[in-house]
CSV table of C-alpha atoms in Angstrom, one decimal:
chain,number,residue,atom,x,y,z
E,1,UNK,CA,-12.8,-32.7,20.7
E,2,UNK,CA,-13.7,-29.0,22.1
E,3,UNK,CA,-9.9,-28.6,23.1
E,4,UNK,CA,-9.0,-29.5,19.3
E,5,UNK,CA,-11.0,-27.6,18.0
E,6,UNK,CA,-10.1,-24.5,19.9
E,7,UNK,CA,-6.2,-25.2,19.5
E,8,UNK,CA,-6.7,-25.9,15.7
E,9,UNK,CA,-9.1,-21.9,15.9
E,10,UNK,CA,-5.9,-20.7,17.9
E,11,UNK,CA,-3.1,-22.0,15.4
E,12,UNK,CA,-5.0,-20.8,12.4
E,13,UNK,CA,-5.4,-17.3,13.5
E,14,UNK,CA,-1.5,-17.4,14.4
E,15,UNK,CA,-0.9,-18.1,11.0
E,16,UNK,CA,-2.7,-15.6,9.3
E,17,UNK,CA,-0.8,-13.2,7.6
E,18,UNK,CA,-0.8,-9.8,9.1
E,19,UNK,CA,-2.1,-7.7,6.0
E,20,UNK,CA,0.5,-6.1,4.2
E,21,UNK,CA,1.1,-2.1,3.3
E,22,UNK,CA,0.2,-1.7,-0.1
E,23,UNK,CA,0.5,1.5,-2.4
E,24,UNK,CA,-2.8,2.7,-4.1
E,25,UNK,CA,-1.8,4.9,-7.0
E,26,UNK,CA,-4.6,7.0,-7.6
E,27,UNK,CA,-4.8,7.8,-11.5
E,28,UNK,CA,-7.1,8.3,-14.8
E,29,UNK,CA,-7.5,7.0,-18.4
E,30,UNK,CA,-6.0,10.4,-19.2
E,31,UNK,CA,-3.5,10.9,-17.1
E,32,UNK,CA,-0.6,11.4,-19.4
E,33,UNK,CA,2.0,11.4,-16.3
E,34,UNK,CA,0.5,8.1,-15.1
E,35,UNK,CA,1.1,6.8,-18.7
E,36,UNK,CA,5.0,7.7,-18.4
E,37,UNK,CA,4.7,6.3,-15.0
E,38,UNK,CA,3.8,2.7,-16.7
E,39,UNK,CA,6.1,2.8,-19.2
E,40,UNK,CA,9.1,3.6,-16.9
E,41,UNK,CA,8.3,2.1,-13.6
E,42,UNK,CA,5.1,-0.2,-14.7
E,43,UNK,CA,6.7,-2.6,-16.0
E,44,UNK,CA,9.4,-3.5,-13.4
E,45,UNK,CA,7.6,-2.7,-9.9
E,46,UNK,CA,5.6,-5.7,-9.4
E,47,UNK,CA,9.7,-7.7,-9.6
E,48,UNK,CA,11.4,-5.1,-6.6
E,49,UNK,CA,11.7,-5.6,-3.6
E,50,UNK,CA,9.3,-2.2,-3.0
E,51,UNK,CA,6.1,-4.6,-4.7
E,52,UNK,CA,7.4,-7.2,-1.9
E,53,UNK,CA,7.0,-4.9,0.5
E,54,UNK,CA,3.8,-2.7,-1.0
E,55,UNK,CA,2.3,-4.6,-3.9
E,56,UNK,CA,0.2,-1.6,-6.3
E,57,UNK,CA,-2.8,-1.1,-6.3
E,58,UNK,CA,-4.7,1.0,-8.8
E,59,UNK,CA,-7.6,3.4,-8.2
E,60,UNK,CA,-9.4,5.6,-10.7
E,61,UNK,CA,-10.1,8.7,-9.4
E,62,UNK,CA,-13.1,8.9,-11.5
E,63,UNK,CA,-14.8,6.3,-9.8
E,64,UNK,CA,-16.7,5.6,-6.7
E,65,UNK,CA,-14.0,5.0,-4.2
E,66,UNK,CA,-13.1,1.5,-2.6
E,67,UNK,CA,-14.5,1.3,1.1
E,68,UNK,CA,-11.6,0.4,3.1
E,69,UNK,CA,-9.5,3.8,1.3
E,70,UNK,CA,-12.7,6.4,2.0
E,71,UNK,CA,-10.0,7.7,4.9
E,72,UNK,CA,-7.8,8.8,2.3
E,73,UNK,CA,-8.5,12.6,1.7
E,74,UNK,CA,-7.5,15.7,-0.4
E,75,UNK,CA,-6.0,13.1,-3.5
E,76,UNK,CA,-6.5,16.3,-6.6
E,77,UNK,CA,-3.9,15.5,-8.6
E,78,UNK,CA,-2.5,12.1,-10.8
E,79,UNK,CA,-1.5,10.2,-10.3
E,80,UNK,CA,-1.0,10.5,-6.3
E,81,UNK,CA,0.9,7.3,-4.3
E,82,UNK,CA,-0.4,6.8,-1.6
E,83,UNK,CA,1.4,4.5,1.1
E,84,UNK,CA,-1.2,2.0,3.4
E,85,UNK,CA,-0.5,0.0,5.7
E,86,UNK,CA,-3.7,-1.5,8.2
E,87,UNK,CA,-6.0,1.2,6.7
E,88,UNK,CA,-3.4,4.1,7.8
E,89,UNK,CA,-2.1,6.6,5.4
E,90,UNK,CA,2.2,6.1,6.0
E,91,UNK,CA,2.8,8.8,3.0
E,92,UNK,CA,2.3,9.7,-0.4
E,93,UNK,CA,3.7,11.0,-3.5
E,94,UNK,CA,2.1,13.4,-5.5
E,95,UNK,CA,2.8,13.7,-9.2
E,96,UNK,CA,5.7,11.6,-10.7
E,97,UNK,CA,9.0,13.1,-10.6
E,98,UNK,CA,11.0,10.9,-13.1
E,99,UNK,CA,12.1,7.6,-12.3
E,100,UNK,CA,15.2,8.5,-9.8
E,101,UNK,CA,13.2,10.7,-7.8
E,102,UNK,CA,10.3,8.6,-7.4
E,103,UNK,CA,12.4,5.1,-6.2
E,104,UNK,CA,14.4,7.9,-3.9
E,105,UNK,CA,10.6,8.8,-2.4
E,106,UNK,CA,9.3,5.8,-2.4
E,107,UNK,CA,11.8,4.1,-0.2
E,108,UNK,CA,11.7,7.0,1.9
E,109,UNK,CA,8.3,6.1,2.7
E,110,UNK,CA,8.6,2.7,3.0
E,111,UNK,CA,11.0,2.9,5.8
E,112,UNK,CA,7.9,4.4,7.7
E,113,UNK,CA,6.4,1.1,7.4
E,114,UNK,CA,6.6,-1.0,11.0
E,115,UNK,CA,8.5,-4.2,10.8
E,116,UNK,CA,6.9,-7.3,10.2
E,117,UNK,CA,7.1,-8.5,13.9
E,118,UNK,CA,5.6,-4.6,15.2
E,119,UNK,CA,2.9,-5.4,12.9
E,120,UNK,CA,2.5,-8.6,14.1
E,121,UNK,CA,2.6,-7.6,17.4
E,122,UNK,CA,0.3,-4.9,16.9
E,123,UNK,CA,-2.8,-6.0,17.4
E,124,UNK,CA,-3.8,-9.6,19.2
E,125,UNK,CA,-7.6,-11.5,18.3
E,126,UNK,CA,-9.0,-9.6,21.3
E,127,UNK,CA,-7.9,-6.3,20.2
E,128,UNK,CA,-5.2,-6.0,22.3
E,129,UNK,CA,-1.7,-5.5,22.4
E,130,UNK,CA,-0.2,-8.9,22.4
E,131,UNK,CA,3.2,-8.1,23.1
């Protein structure tokens, strides 16, 4: 029973997902930029292949900030996309440049992010490299 039980602990930690990059767009209620930002990007992101890739994630600037982003420093401006990946800051855009430009930037950053079997690699249960 021991040796299932640890074989079943082994394949479930296998088959976790590795967490994924997300981008955290730090905005406000009155952000008129982040407004045009919803209007012309908003609607559409969560369907590309950037949301597969980083699915948003919102954050008021106004209030207390989420634990696992208190790393993220010097965000002054809205909104500010910031690109995560395993709690690590990959890049950021500041402002919103118009549509064009910000699709342009934002797969510039993406291509920072590690492939899915780097990341996997990454980091094993122990804490270790595990390949």
């Amino acid at each position: 029973m021991a040796r299932f039980s640890v074989a079943l602990l082994i394949c479930l930690l296998v088959s976790v997902p590795v967490r994924a990059a997300e981008l955290v767009m730090f905005g406000a209620g009155n952000c008129e930029w982040c407004e045009v930002w919803d209007r012309e990007v908003g609607g559409v992101y969560a369907k590309t292949a950037e949301a597969k890739a980083a699915p948003l994630r919102r954050v008021d600037v106004f209030t207390k900030r989420p634990a696992d982003l208190s790393q993220i420093k010097g965000v002054r401006y809205t909104p500010t996309f910031v690109l995560v990946d395993r709690g690590r800051e990959i890049g950021r855009i500041v402002g919103y440049p118009g549509e064009d430009f910000f699709w342009e930037l934002l797969a510039g950053l993406i291509k920072k992010l590690p492939s899915n079997a780097e990341r996997a690699c990454a980091v094993g249960p122990q804490g270790g490299k595990t390949c």
